[in-house]
mmCIF file of C-alpha atoms in Angstrom:
data_model
loop_
_atom_site.group_PDB
_atom_site.id
_atom_site.type_symbol
_atom_site.label_atom_id
_atom_site.label_comp_id
_atom_site.label_asym_id
_atom_site.label_seq_id
_atom_site.Cartn_x
_atom_site.Cartn_y
_atom_site.Cartn_z
ATOM 1 C CA MET A 1002 -48.471 34.877 -6.670
ATOM 2 C CA ASN A 1003 -48.353 32.932 -9.905
ATOM 3 C CA LYS A 1004 -44.712 32.208 -9.248
ATOM 4 C CA LEU A 1005 -45.555 30.886 -5.789
ATOM 5 C CA LEU A 1006 -48.237 28.578 -7.190
ATOM 6 C CA TYR A 1007 -45.798 27.409 -9.830
ATOM 7 C CA ILE A 1008 -43.163 26.565 -7.163
ATOM 8 C CA LEU A 1009 -45.773 24.850 -4.991
ATOM 9 C CA PHE A 1010 -46.996 22.778 -7.912
ATOM 10 C CA PHE A 1011 -43.509 21.528 -8.726
ATOM 11 C CA SER A 1012 -42.614 20.903 -5.068
ATOM 12 C CA VAL A 1013 -45.668 18.681 -4.769
ATOM 13 C CA LEU A 1014 -44.595 16.835 -7.895
ATOM 14 C CA ALA A 1015 -41.061 16.420 -6.526
ATOM 15 C CA VAL A 1016 -42.313 14.966 -3.231
ATOM 16 C CA LYS A 1017 -44.666 12.646 -5.027
ATOM 17 C CA ALA A 1018 -41.872 11.002 -7.020
ATOM 18 C CA GLN A 1019 -43.824 7.745 -7.302
ATOM 19 C CA THR A 1020 -46.028 7.917 -10.336
ATOM 20 C CA PRO A 1021 -48.088 4.807 -11.074
ATOM 21 C CA LEU A 1022 -47.352 3.107 -14.381
ATOM 22 C CA SER A 1023 -50.185 2.933 -16.856
ATOM 23 C CA SER A 1024 -51.375 -0.586 -17.560
ATOM 24 C CA SER A 1025 -49.631 -0.639 -20.942
ATOM 25 C CA GLU A 1026 -46.372 0.564 -19.301
ATOM 26 C CA ALA A 1027 -46.738 -2.141 -16.655
ATOM 27 C CA THR A 1028 -47.293 -4.795 -19.315
ATOM 28 C CA ALA A 1029 -44.221 -3.546 -21.196
ATOM 29 C CA LEU A 1030 -42.123 -3.714 -18.026
ATOM 30 C CA LYS A 1031 -43.297 -7.265 -17.251
ATOM 31 C CA LYS A 1032 -42.469 -8.328 -20.779
ATOM 32 C CA GLN A 1033 -39.024 -6.734 -20.662
ATOM 33 C CA VAL A 1034 -38.233 -8.312 -17.269
ATOM 34 C CA GLN A 1035 -39.418 -11.735 -18.349
ATOM 35 C CA GLU A 1036 -37.338 -11.535 -21.516
ATOM 36 C CA GLN A 1037 -34.263 -10.631 -19.449
ATOM 37 C CA ALA A 1038 -34.998 -13.511 -17.076
ATOM 38 C CA GLN A 1039 -35.297 -15.961 -19.955
ATOM 39 C CA LYS A 1040 -31.977 -14.854 -21.404
ATOM 40 C CA THR A 1041 -30.186 -15.118 -18.054
ATOM 41 C CA GLN A 1042 -28.434 -18.474 -17.685
ATOM 42 C CA THR A 1043 -25.963 -17.382 -14.985
ATOM 43 C CA MET A 1044 -25.469 -14.227 -13.026
ATOM 44 C CA THR A 1045 -23.106 -12.879 -10.397
ATOM 45 C CA VAL A 1046 -23.729 -9.615 -8.649
ATOM 46 C CA ASP A 1047 -22.374 -7.757 -5.614
ATOM 47 C CA PHE A 1048 -24.803 -6.724 -2.912
ATOM 48 C CA VAL A 1049 -24.997 -4.434 0.076
ATOM 49 C CA GLN A 1050 -27.662 -5.336 2.600
ATOM 50 C CA LEU A 1051 -29.055 -2.747 4.999
ATOM 51 C CA LYS A 1052 -31.163 -3.840 7.921
ATOM 52 C CA HIS A 1053 -33.280 -0.978 9.165
ATOM 53 C CA MET A 1054 -34.881 -1.094 12.583
ATOM 54 C CA ASP A 1055 -36.537 2.045 13.874
ATOM 55 C CA PHE A 1056 -34.953 1.868 17.311
ATOM 56 C CA LEU A 1057 -31.372 1.710 15.975
ATOM 57 C CA SER A 1058 -29.191 4.763 15.340
ATOM 58 C CA ASN A 1059 -27.775 3.224 12.145
ATOM 59 C CA ASP A 1060 -28.797 0.536 9.685
ATOM 60 C CA ILE A 1061 -26.785 -2.674 9.977
ATOM 61 C CA GLU A 1062 -24.691 -3.023 6.841
ATOM 62 C CA THR A 1063 -23.452 -6.347 5.479
ATOM 63 C CA SER A 1064 -22.152 -7.085 2.008
ATOM 64 C CA GLY A 1065 -21.026 -9.841 -0.318
ATOM 65 C CA ASN A 1066 -21.928 -11.376 -3.641
ATOM 66 C CA LEU A 1067 -24.609 -13.510 -5.107
ATOM 67 C CA SER A 1068 -24.338 -16.214 -7.745
ATOM 68 C CA PHE A 1069 -27.247 -17.622 -9.718
ATOM 69 C CA LYS A 1070 -27.386 -20.479 -12.181
ATOM 70 C CA LYS A 1071 -30.449 -21.685 -13.997
ATOM 71 C CA PRO A 1072 -32.815 -23.198 -13.145
ATOM 72 C CA ASN A 1073 -32.642 -22.579 -9.428
ATOM 73 C CA LEU A 1074 -29.145 -22.580 -7.918
ATOM 74 C CA VAL A 1075 -28.625 -19.543 -5.720
ATOM 75 C CA LYS A 1076 -25.761 -18.728 -3.420
ATOM 76 C CA TRP A 1077 -25.565 -15.709 -1.152
ATOM 77 C CA GLN A 1078 -22.086 -15.161 0.145
ATOM 78 C CA TYR A 1079 -21.593 -12.590 2.884
ATOM 79 C CA LEU A 1080 -18.003 -11.370 3.102
ATOM 80 C CA LYS A 1081 -18.246 -8.334 5.382
ATOM 81 C CA PRO A 1082 -18.217 -7.945 8.332
ATOM 82 C CA PHE A 1083 -18.326 -11.754 8.665
ATOM 83 C CA ARG A 1084 -18.092 -14.757 6.378
ATOM 84 C CA TYR A 1085 -21.328 -16.635 5.922
ATOM 85 C CA SER A 1086 -23.034 -18.248 2.975
ATOM 86 C CA VAL A 1087 -26.334 -19.875 2.091
ATOM 87 C CA LEU A 1088 -26.804 -22.108 -0.906
ATOM 88 C CA PHE A 1089 -30.260 -23.012 -2.181
ATOM 89 C CA LYS A 1090 -30.013 -26.329 -3.979
ATOM 90 C CA ASP A 1091 -32.358 -29.290 -4.531
ATOM 91 C CA GLN A 1092 -34.957 -28.322 -1.937
ATOM 92 C CA THR A 1093 -32.225 -27.854 0.657
ATOM 93 C CA LEU A 1094 -30.682 -24.777 2.176
ATOM 94 C CA TYR A 1095 -26.983 -25.351 2.848
ATOM 95 C CA ILE A 1096 -25.440 -22.993 5.367
ATOM 96 C CA ASP A 1097 -21.752 -22.340 5.911
ATOM 97 C CA ASP A 1098 -21.258 -20.178 8.983
ATOM 98 C CA ASP A 1099 -17.548 -19.380 8.751
ATOM 99 C CA GLY A 1100 -16.725 -23.085 8.391
ATOM 100 C CA LYS A 1101 -19.577 -24.490 10.497
ATOM 101 C CA LYS A 1102 -21.820 -26.311 8.050
ATOM 102 C CA SER A 1103 -25.483 -27.167 8.447
ATOM 103 C CA ASP A 1104 -28.539 -27.628 6.276
ATOM 104 C CA VAL A 1105 -32.275 -27.071 6.325
ATOM 105 C CA ASN A 1106 -34.719 -29.193 4.351
ATOM 106 C CA LEU A 1107 -36.899 -26.779 2.437
ATOM 107 C CA SER A 1108 -39.591 -29.314 1.613
ATOM 108 C CA SER A 1109 -40.307 -29.764 5.320
ATOM 109 C CA ASN A 1110 -40.097 -26.046 5.898
ATOM 110 C CA LYS A 1111 -42.755 -24.465 3.732
ATOM 111 C CA LEU A 1112 -42.004 -20.902 4.720
ATOM 112 C CA PHE A 1113 -38.328 -21.176 3.903
ATOM 113 C CA GLY A 1114 -39.335 -22.685 0.564
ATOM 114 C CA GLN A 1115 -41.602 -19.733 -0.121
ATOM 115 C CA LEU A 1116 -38.844 -17.298 0.787
ATOM 116 C CA ASN A 1117 -36.466 -19.183 -1.480
ATOM 117 C CA ASN A 1118 -38.878 -18.861 -4.398
ATOM 118 C CA LEU A 1119 -39.217 -15.183 -3.699
ATOM 119 C CA ILE A 1120 -35.456 -14.770 -3.704
ATOM 120 C CA VAL A 1121 -34.901 -16.742 -6.929
ATOM 121 C CA ASN A 1122 -37.722 -14.969 -8.684
ATOM 122 C CA SER A 1123 -36.773 -11.535 -7.484
ATOM 123 C CA ILE A 1124 -33.203 -11.945 -8.720
ATOM 124 C CA THR A 1125 -34.272 -13.148 -12.112
ATOM 125 C CA GLY A 1126 -37.072 -10.637 -12.081
ATOM 126 C CA ASP A 1127 -39.541 -13.334 -13.098
ATOM 127 C CA LEU A 1128 -42.008 -12.562 -10.390
ATOM 128 C CA PHE A 1129 -45.406 -11.415 -11.413
ATOM 129 C CA GLN A 1130 -47.758 -14.046 -10.050
ATOM 130 C CA GLU A 1131 -50.937 -12.090 -9.586
ATOM 131 C CA GLN A 1132 -52.539 -15.067 -7.832
ATOM 132 C CA ASP A 1133 -50.026 -14.816 -4.965
ATOM 133 C CA PHE A 1134 -49.562 -11.053 -4.695
ATOM 134 C CA GLU A 1135 -51.331 -7.784 -5.036
ATOM 135 C CA ILE A 1136 -49.018 -5.958 -7.421
ATOM 136 C CA THR A 1137 -48.657 -2.240 -8.097
ATOM 137 C CA TYR A 1138 -46.251 -0.569 -10.485
ATOM 138 C CA PHE A 1139 -44.575 2.825 -10.171
ATOM 139 C CA LYS A 1140 -42.231 4.976 -12.177
ATOM 140 C CA VAL A 1141 -39.176 6.138 -10.207
ATOM 141 C CA ALA A 1142 -35.968 7.941 -11.126
ATOM 142 C CA ASP A 1143 -33.921 5.653 -13.431
ATOM 143 C CA GLY A 1144 -36.482 2.887 -13.687
ATOM 144 C CA SER A 1145 -39.493 1.343 -12.017
ATOM 145 C CA GLU A 1146 -40.598 0.116 -8.632
ATOM 146 C CA VAL A 1147 -42.954 -2.790 -8.197
ATOM 147 C CA VAL A 1148 -44.706 -3.321 -4.870
ATOM 148 C CA PHE A 1149 -45.890 -6.821 -3.950
ATOM 149 C CA ILE A 1150 -48.301 -7.486 -1.111
ATOM 150 C CA PRO A 1151 -48.542 -11.197 -0.274
ATOM 151 C CA LYS A 1152 -51.993 -12.759 -0.248
ATOM 152 C CA ASP A 1153 -50.891 -15.778 1.821
ATOM 153 C CA SER A 1154 -51.722 -15.046 5.462
ATOM 154 C CA LYS A 1155 -48.743 -17.029 6.811
ATOM 155 C CA LEU A 1156 -46.266 -15.174 4.629
ATOM 156 C CA LYS A 1157 -47.974 -11.902 5.526
ATOM 157 C CA LYS A 1158 -47.028 -12.438 9.180
ATOM 158 C CA TYR A 1159 -43.345 -12.175 8.218
ATOM 159 C CA LEU A 1160 -43.527 -9.887 5.279
ATOM 160 C CA SER A 1161 -46.162 -7.207 4.878
ATOM 161 C CA GLN A 1162 -44.846 -6.176 1.466
ATOM 162 C CA PHE A 1163 -41.780 -6.176 -0.671
ATOM 163 C CA HIS A 1164 -40.532 -3.828 -3.305
ATOM 164 C CA ILE A 1165 -38.403 -4.596 -6.320
ATOM 165 C CA PHE A 1166 -36.665 -1.774 -8.107
ATOM 166 C CA PHE A 1167 -35.802 -2.316 -11.753
ATOM 167 C CA SER A 1168 -33.204 -0.347 -13.687
ATOM 168 C CA ALA A 1169 -34.087 1.194 -17.034
ATOM 169 C CA GLN A 1170 -32.649 -1.998 -18.588
ATOM 170 C CA ALA A 1171 -35.115 -4.045 -16.471
ATOM 171 C CA TYR A 1172 -32.505 -5.552 -14.156
ATOM 172 C CA VAL A 1173 -33.247 -5.806 -10.448
ATOM 173 C CA SER A 1174 -31.304 -2.994 -8.796
ATOM 174 C CA GLN A 1175 -32.769 -3.182 -5.302
ATOM 175 C CA VAL A 1176 -35.049 -5.363 -3.201
ATOM 176 C CA LYS A 1177 -36.755 -4.088 -0.082
ATOM 177 C CA LEU A 1178 -38.513 -6.474 2.286
ATOM 178 C CA VAL A 1179 -40.862 -4.755 4.713
ATOM 179 C CA GLU A 1180 -41.942 -6.469 7.937
ATOM 180 C CA PRO A 1181 -45.357 -5.926 9.529
ATOM 181 C CA SER A 1182 -43.634 -3.707 12.149
ATOM 182 C CA GLY A 1183 -42.402 -1.369 9.412
ATOM 183 C CA ASP A 1184 -38.760 -2.396 9.876
ATOM 184 C CA TYR A 1185 -37.193 -3.455 6.612
ATOM 185 C CA THR A 1186 -34.241 -5.023 4.823
ATOM 186 C CA SER A 1187 -32.897 -3.350 1.693
ATOM 187 C CA ILE A 1188 -30.572 -5.166 -0.667
ATOM 188 C CA LEU A 1189 -28.782 -3.058 -3.253
ATOM 189 C CA PHE A 1190 -27.180 -4.771 -6.240
ATOM 190 C CA SER A 1191 -24.210 -3.625 -8.304
ATOM 191 C CA ASN A 1192 -21.500 -4.977 -10.679
ATOM 192 C CA ARG A 1193 -23.739 -7.460 -12.423
ATOM 193 C CA THR A 1194 -22.194 -10.058 -14.742
ATOM 194 C CA VAL A 1195 -24.568 -12.119 -16.862
ATOM 195 C CA ASN A 1196 -24.048 -15.411 -18.701
ATOM 196 C CA LYS A 1197 -20.386 -15.884 -17.792
ATOM 197 C CA PRO A 1198 -19.478 -19.408 -16.619
ATOM 198 C CA ILE A 1199 -19.521 -19.908 -12.837
ATOM 199 C CA ALA A 1200 -17.268 -22.592 -11.333
ATOM 200 C CA ASP A 1201 -19.183 -25.625 -10.005
ATOM 201 C CA ALA A 1202 -17.352 -25.213 -6.702
ATOM 202 C CA VAL A 1203 -19.462 -22.114 -6.016
ATOM 203 C CA PHE A 1204 -22.544 -24.327 -5.799
ATOM 204 C CA THR A 1205 -20.886 -27.115 -3.835
ATOM 205 C CA HIS A 1206 -21.459 -27.327 -0.099
ATOM 206 C CA MET B 222 -24.465 -45.648 61.535
ATOM 207 C CA ARG B 223 -21.319 -45.027 59.535
ATOM 208 C CA TYR B 224 -23.319 -45.148 56.321
ATOM 209 C CA LEU B 225 -25.776 -42.719 57.790
ATOM 210 C CA LEU B 226 -22.936 -40.317 58.651
ATOM 211 C CA ILE B 227 -21.472 -40.638 55.173
ATOM 212 C CA SER B 228 -24.886 -40.093 53.650
ATOM 213 C CA ILE B 229 -25.476 -37.000 55.777
ATOM 214 C CA THR B 230 -22.005 -35.668 54.913
ATOM 215 C CA VAL B 231 -22.620 -36.254 51.214
ATOM 216 C CA LEU B 232 -26.015 -34.646 51.551
ATOM 217 C CA LEU B 233 -24.556 -31.620 53.358
ATOM 218 C CA VAL B 234 -21.756 -31.197 50.840
ATOM 219 C CA GLY B 235 -24.305 -31.672 48.119
ATOM 220 C CA CYS B 236 -26.402 -28.869 49.548
ATOM 221 C CA ALA B 237 -23.481 -26.519 50.207
ATOM 222 C CA SER B 238 -23.989 -23.026 48.886
ATOM 223 C CA TYR B 239 -22.280 -21.795 45.746
ATOM 224 C CA PRO B 240 -19.691 -19.633 47.643
ATOM 225 C CA LYS B 241 -18.767 -22.577 49.889
ATOM 226 C CA LYS B 242 -18.398 -24.991 47.013
ATOM 227 C CA GLN B 243 -16.345 -22.500 45.042
ATOM 228 C CA LYS B 244 -14.218 -21.744 48.146
ATOM 229 C CA LEU B 245 -14.978 -18.032 48.032
ATOM 230 C CA THR B 246 -13.789 -16.007 51.039
ATOM 231 C CA VAL B 247 -16.196 -13.439 52.429
ATOM 232 C CA LEU B 248 -14.920 -9.923 52.052
ATOM 233 C CA ASP B 249 -16.111 -7.409 54.601
ATOM 234 C CA THR B 250 -16.035 -4.158 52.713
ATOM 235 C CA GLY B 251 -19.456 -2.870 53.567
ATOM 236 C CA LYS B 252 -22.016 -2.088 50.928
ATOM 237 C CA GLN B 253 -20.827 -2.539 47.368
ATOM 238 C CA ALA B 254 -22.288 -1.528 44.061
ATOM 239 C CA LEU B 255 -21.747 -2.868 40.579
ATOM 240 C CA SER B 256 -22.321 -1.041 37.352
ATOM 241 C CA ILE B 257 -22.049 -3.205 34.237
ATOM 242 C CA PRO B 258 -21.182 -1.046 31.204
ATOM 243 C CA TYR B 259 -21.449 -3.522 28.329
ATOM 244 C CA PHE B 260 -24.916 -2.477 27.127
ATOM 245 C CA SER B 261 -25.232 0.830 28.915
ATOM 246 C CA ASN B 262 -24.627 3.441 26.234
ATOM 247 C CA PRO B 263 -27.898 4.607 24.642
ATOM 248 C CA GLU B 264 -25.933 6.021 21.702
ATOM 249 C CA THR B 265 -24.496 2.636 20.728
ATOM 250 C CA ASP B 266 -26.100 -0.029 18.540
ATOM 251 C CA TYR B 267 -24.653 -3.246 19.964
ATOM 252 C CA VAL B 268 -24.523 -5.732 17.086
ATOM 253 C CA TYR B 269 -23.151 -9.265 17.470
ATOM 254 C CA LYS B 270 -22.766 -12.190 15.131
ATOM 255 C CA ALA B 271 -24.316 -14.997 17.129
ATOM 256 C CA GLY B 272 -23.627 -18.723 16.954
ATOM 257 C CA ILE B 273 -25.909 -21.042 18.898
ATOM 258 C CA ASP B 274 -24.927 -24.653 19.504
ATOM 259 C CA VAL B 275 -27.669 -26.742 21.021
ATOM 260 C CA PHE B 276 -27.006 -30.460 21.318
ATOM 261 C CA ASP B 277 -25.598 -31.263 17.869
ATOM 262 C CA ASN B 278 -27.271 -28.438 15.993
ATOM 263 C CA HIS B 279 -25.745 -25.150 14.952
ATOM 264 C CA PHE B 280 -27.776 -22.000 14.378
ATOM 265 C CA SER B 281 -26.608 -18.507 13.709
ATOM 266 C CA GLY B 282 -27.793 -14.962 13.234
ATOM 267 C CA LEU B 283 -27.350 -11.436 14.488
ATOM 268 C CA LEU B 284 -28.092 -10.304 18.018
ATOM 269 C CA ILE B 285 -28.860 -6.619 18.308
ATOM 270 C CA VAL B 286 -29.092 -4.845 21.663
ATOM 271 C CA LYS B 287 -29.978 -1.218 22.249
ATOM 272 C CA LYS B 288 -30.626 0.767 25.385
ATOM 273 C CA THR B 289 -33.703 2.648 24.283
ATOM 274 C CA ASP B 290 -34.563 4.337 27.561
ATOM 275 C CA GLU B 291 -33.082 4.853 31.039
ATOM 276 C CA ASN B 292 -34.554 1.561 32.185
ATOM 277 C CA THR B 293 -35.245 -0.252 28.906
ATOM 278 C CA HIS B 294 -33.285 -2.519 26.571
ATOM 279 C CA ARG B 295 -34.427 -3.880 23.241
ATOM 280 C CA VAL B 296 -33.006 -7.293 22.286
ATOM 281 C CA VAL B 297 -33.578 -8.515 18.721
ATOM 282 C CA PHE B 298 -32.376 -11.640 16.954
ATOM 283 C CA THR B 299 -32.410 -11.814 13.157
ATOM 284 C CA THR B 300 -31.054 -14.192 10.562
ATOM 285 C CA GLU B 301 -28.034 -12.986 8.584
ATOM 286 C CA MET B 302 -30.425 -12.335 5.706
ATOM 287 C CA GLY B 303 -32.424 -9.963 7.850
ATOM 288 C CA SER B 304 -35.539 -11.924 8.906
ATOM 289 C CA LYS B 305 -36.532 -11.226 12.477
ATOM 290 C CA ILE B 306 -36.590 -14.290 14.733
ATOM 291 C CA PHE B 307 -37.516 -12.555 17.982
ATOM 292 C CA ASP B 308 -37.791 -9.066 19.367
ATOM 293 C CA PHE B 309 -37.941 -8.504 23.135
ATOM 294 C CA SER B 310 -38.050 -5.482 25.448
ATOM 295 C CA PHE B 311 -36.757 -5.521 29.025
ATOM 296 C CA GLN B 312 -38.012 -2.654 31.152
ATOM 297 C CA GLY B 313 -37.091 -3.089 34.812
ATOM 298 C CA ASN B 314 -38.697 -6.389 35.777
ATOM 299 C CA LEU B 315 -41.061 -6.237 32.847
ATOM 300 C CA PHE B 316 -40.515 -8.536 29.857
ATOM 301 C CA THR B 317 -42.344 -7.820 26.605
ATOM 302 C CA ILE B 318 -42.369 -9.998 23.494
ATOM 303 C CA ASN B 319 -42.683 -7.602 20.566
ATOM 304 C CA TYR B 320 -42.364 -10.449 18.090
ATOM 305 C CA ILE B 321 -41.419 -14.123 17.977
ATOM 306 C CA GLN B 322 -41.628 -16.569 15.076
ATOM 307 C CA ASP B 323 -44.536 -18.955 15.577
ATOM 308 C CA ASP B 324 -42.463 -22.147 15.731
ATOM 309 C CA LEU B 325 -40.289 -20.678 18.514
ATOM 310 C CA ASN B 326 -43.190 -19.468 20.606
ATOM 311 C CA ARG B 327 -42.689 -22.123 23.314
ATOM 312 C CA LYS B 328 -42.959 -21.452 27.038
ATOM 313 C CA LEU B 329 -39.733 -23.225 28.037
ATOM 314 C CA LEU B 330 -37.651 -21.623 25.298
ATOM 315 C CA LEU B 331 -39.038 -18.179 26.129
ATOM 316 C CA LYS B 332 -38.121 -18.711 29.777
ATOM 317 C CA ILE B 333 -34.525 -19.544 28.827
ATOM 318 C CA LEU B 334 -34.254 -16.599 26.454
ATOM 319 C CA GLU B 335 -35.763 -14.204 28.987
ATOM 320 C CA GLN B 336 -33.340 -15.327 31.686
ATOM 321 C CA ASP B 337 -30.292 -15.204 29.416
ATOM 322 C CA PHE B 338 -30.931 -11.786 27.982
ATOM 323 C CA ARG B 339 -32.206 -10.223 31.197
ATOM 324 C CA THR B 340 -28.913 -11.166 32.859
ATOM 325 C CA LEU B 341 -26.974 -9.965 29.818
ATOM 326 C CA VAL B 342 -28.465 -6.465 29.732
ATOM 327 C CA CYS B 343 -28.767 -5.936 33.502
ATOM 328 C CA GLU B 344 -26.705 -2.865 34.404
ATOM 329 C CA ASN B 345 -27.078 -2.439 38.153
ATOM 330 C CA PRO B 346 -27.737 -5.666 40.022
ATOM 331 C CA THR B 347 -28.430 -5.270 43.741
ATOM 332 C CA ILE B 348 -25.265 -6.390 45.525
ATOM 333 C CA ALA B 349 -25.599 -8.233 48.825
ATOM 334 C CA LYS B 350 -22.116 -9.561 49.591
ATOM 335 C CA GLY B 351 -18.532 -9.536 48.427
ATOM 336 C CA TYR B 352 -16.011 -12.397 48.279
ATOM 337 C CA THR B 353 -12.451 -12.896 47.144
ATOM 338 C CA LEU B 354 -11.058 -15.720 45.082
ATOM 339 C CA GLU B 355 -7.319 -15.610 44.437
ATOM 340 C CA ASN B 356 -6.784 -12.117 42.966
ATOM 341 C CA ASN B 357 -10.344 -11.593 41.856
ATOM 342 C CA SER B 358 -13.324 -10.291 43.680
ATOM 343 C CA VAL B 359 -16.697 -11.930 43.408
ATOM 344 C CA LEU B 360 -19.912 -10.087 44.182
ATOM 345 C CA GLU B 361 -23.138 -11.786 45.122
ATOM 346 C CA GLY B 362 -26.105 -9.938 43.747
ATOM 347 C CA ASN B 363 -29.629 -10.159 42.583
ATOM 348 C CA ILE B 364 -31.231 -9.888 39.169
ATOM 349 C CA ASN B 365 -35.013 -10.070 39.125
ATOM 350 C CA GLY B 366 -35.115 -12.017 42.401
ATOM 351 C CA GLU B 367 -32.440 -14.550 41.375
ATOM 352 C CA THR B 368 -28.988 -14.735 42.976
ATOM 353 C CA HIS B 369 -26.066 -14.296 40.608
ATOM 354 C CA TYR B 370 -22.297 -14.131 41.176
ATOM 355 C CA PHE B 371 -20.242 -11.494 39.392
ATOM 356 C CA TYR B 372 -16.516 -12.147 38.887
ATOM 357 C CA LEU B 373 -14.353 -9.062 38.566
ATOM 358 C CA ASP B 374 -10.710 -9.086 37.479
ATOM 359 C CA GLY B 375 -7.894 -7.115 39.152
ATOM 360 C CA THR B 376 -9.003 -3.910 37.441
ATOM 361 C CA GLY B 377 -12.596 -4.280 38.600
ATOM 362 C CA GLN B 378 -13.852 -5.286 35.165
ATOM 363 C CA LEU B 379 -16.667 -7.849 35.005
ATOM 364 C CA VAL B 380 -15.336 -10.979 33.284
ATOM 365 C CA LYS B 381 -17.927 -13.561 34.279
ATOM 366 C CA THR B 382 -21.438 -13.791 35.672
ATOM 367 C CA VAL B 383 -22.631 -17.071 37.135
ATOM 368 C CA PHE B 384 -26.193 -18.168 37.762
ATOM 369 C CA PRO B 385 -25.946 -21.065 40.199
ATOM 370 C CA LYS B 386 -28.159 -24.044 40.843
ATOM 371 C CA LYS B 387 -27.612 -26.512 43.683
ATOM 372 C CA GLY B 388 -24.263 -24.908 44.537
ATOM 373 C CA LYS B 389 -22.881 -25.249 41.027
ATOM 374 C CA ALA B 390 -22.691 -22.942 38.053
ATOM 375 C CA SER B 391 -25.793 -23.552 35.959
ATOM 376 C CA ILE B 392 -25.309 -20.734 33.458
ATOM 377 C CA THR B 393 -22.118 -18.730 32.942
ATOM 378 C CA TYR B 394 -21.818 -15.506 30.986
ATOM 379 C CA SER B 395 -18.174 -14.820 30.036
ATOM 380 C CA PHE B 396 -17.091 -11.395 28.814
ATOM 381 C CA SER B 397 -13.785 -11.008 26.999
ATOM 382 C CA LYS B 398 -11.907 -8.834 24.486
ATOM 383 C CA ILE B 399 -13.214 -5.820 26.358
ATOM 384 C CA ASN B 400 -12.522 -2.509 24.699
ATOM 385 C CA SER B 401 -14.099 0.897 25.427
ATOM 386 C CA ASP B 402 -16.781 -0.687 27.614
ATOM 387 C CA ILE B 403 -17.775 -3.139 24.881
ATOM 388 C CA ALA B 404 -17.283 -6.858 25.421
ATOM 389 C CA ARG B 405 -16.270 -7.948 21.911
ATOM 390 C CA GLU B 406 -16.840 -11.584 22.797
ATOM 391 C CA ILE B 407 -19.536 -12.975 25.060
ATOM 392 C CA ILE B 408 -20.214 -16.641 25.706
ATOM 393 C CA ILE B 409 -23.387 -17.801 27.413
ATOM 394 C CA ASN B 410 -22.950 -21.389 28.478
ATOM 395 C CA HIS B 411 -25.731 -23.514 29.948
ATOM 396 C CA GLN B 412 -23.937 -26.226 31.881
ATOM 397 C CA SER B 413 -27.099 -28.100 32.793
ATOM 398 C CA PHE B 414 -27.841 -28.890 29.163
ATOM 399 C CA ASN B 415 -25.954 -28.591 25.951
ATOM 400 C CA LEU B 416 -26.596 -24.994 24.979
ATOM 401 C CA LYS B 417 -23.917 -22.472 24.153
ATOM 402 C CA ILE B 418 -24.401 -19.006 22.666
ATOM 403 C CA ILE B 419 -21.294 -17.313 21.285
ATOM 404 C CA LEU B 420 -21.541 -13.609 20.493
ATOM 405 C CA LYS B 421 -18.895 -11.736 18.531
ATOM 406 C CA SER B 422 -19.179 -8.000 18.129
ATOM 407 C CA ILE B 423 -19.225 -6.835 14.499
#
């Protein structure tokens, strides 16, 4: 009987893998992430994006790489299964759809601007604005998970919450954006290179 | 009098039906049926890279279609980065908007999208008549109360659907690169105004 209780106890623990961070652990994580963000001048990283929709048999997988240069140049380049890139630069979103170029003015499109900020901040990890989000911190295998619930009602319509997973070294390893319907987009990062020069051409439209 | 005759002739030609204008020959083969396979497999996630050219603007994203039930299709459009733009369900004649971004929630746009995607996912239109045109057969049928023309190639494969207006093609749906009942390339072309949707299977 004791053995059974013992097994039950540990099974419950195993299922409940998300343990909240104590406030001092959360503060330490924030500090570590912000220090990393401050040190990061440039970054390139590969990504795999999975779009999950409940009615589909499989998630839709796309992949490519991402380049970041301080203060706010970001380029997402999708390479598989199609070529497509978006460049966030000077309040404008430059799109290259396999050679067809277009742009979107972010200052006239508040939502896109907000999403851009989210993206920049989630890559650098410098994203702990308590005034904009309800934030909770968890311990997970190999690092931490931070859950953000937007306070802005307009943003909430698109995004009910998003999760950022940090590695033990406080780098962003995964971002998960959850829609109000429960469908979500997961972006998994790998092969990170930090503070190596990036050719200007990468950020040219 | 001559002018009147000319005017009447022009008027009559102008009002000629789509089959007459396209010089389709009526085919008397009795009752025909058409089964369109391109979105018919409930096991398949149909995912397309979509390019939309409207006037001088270019938009793009992913179009996802899934047959979720015997009579139901889900049609979702997202950006490449994963944000949902719209999410529709077609169940028989019923059209449900599960989600649409606020700035796109416009009556006219919704009407166009409903028409385009209803025609795209329709599997068994009611066929009224058959015609021939050179080596192809053309079936006249009905989707949700609207007459459409379905162009089949020599092997009986659907290569084009036309929605006519005033005897001319108003919207054409072209299916090409067909492989294992999947049309790898689909072009929806609105002739009446500058709107073209190009779908490439990924």
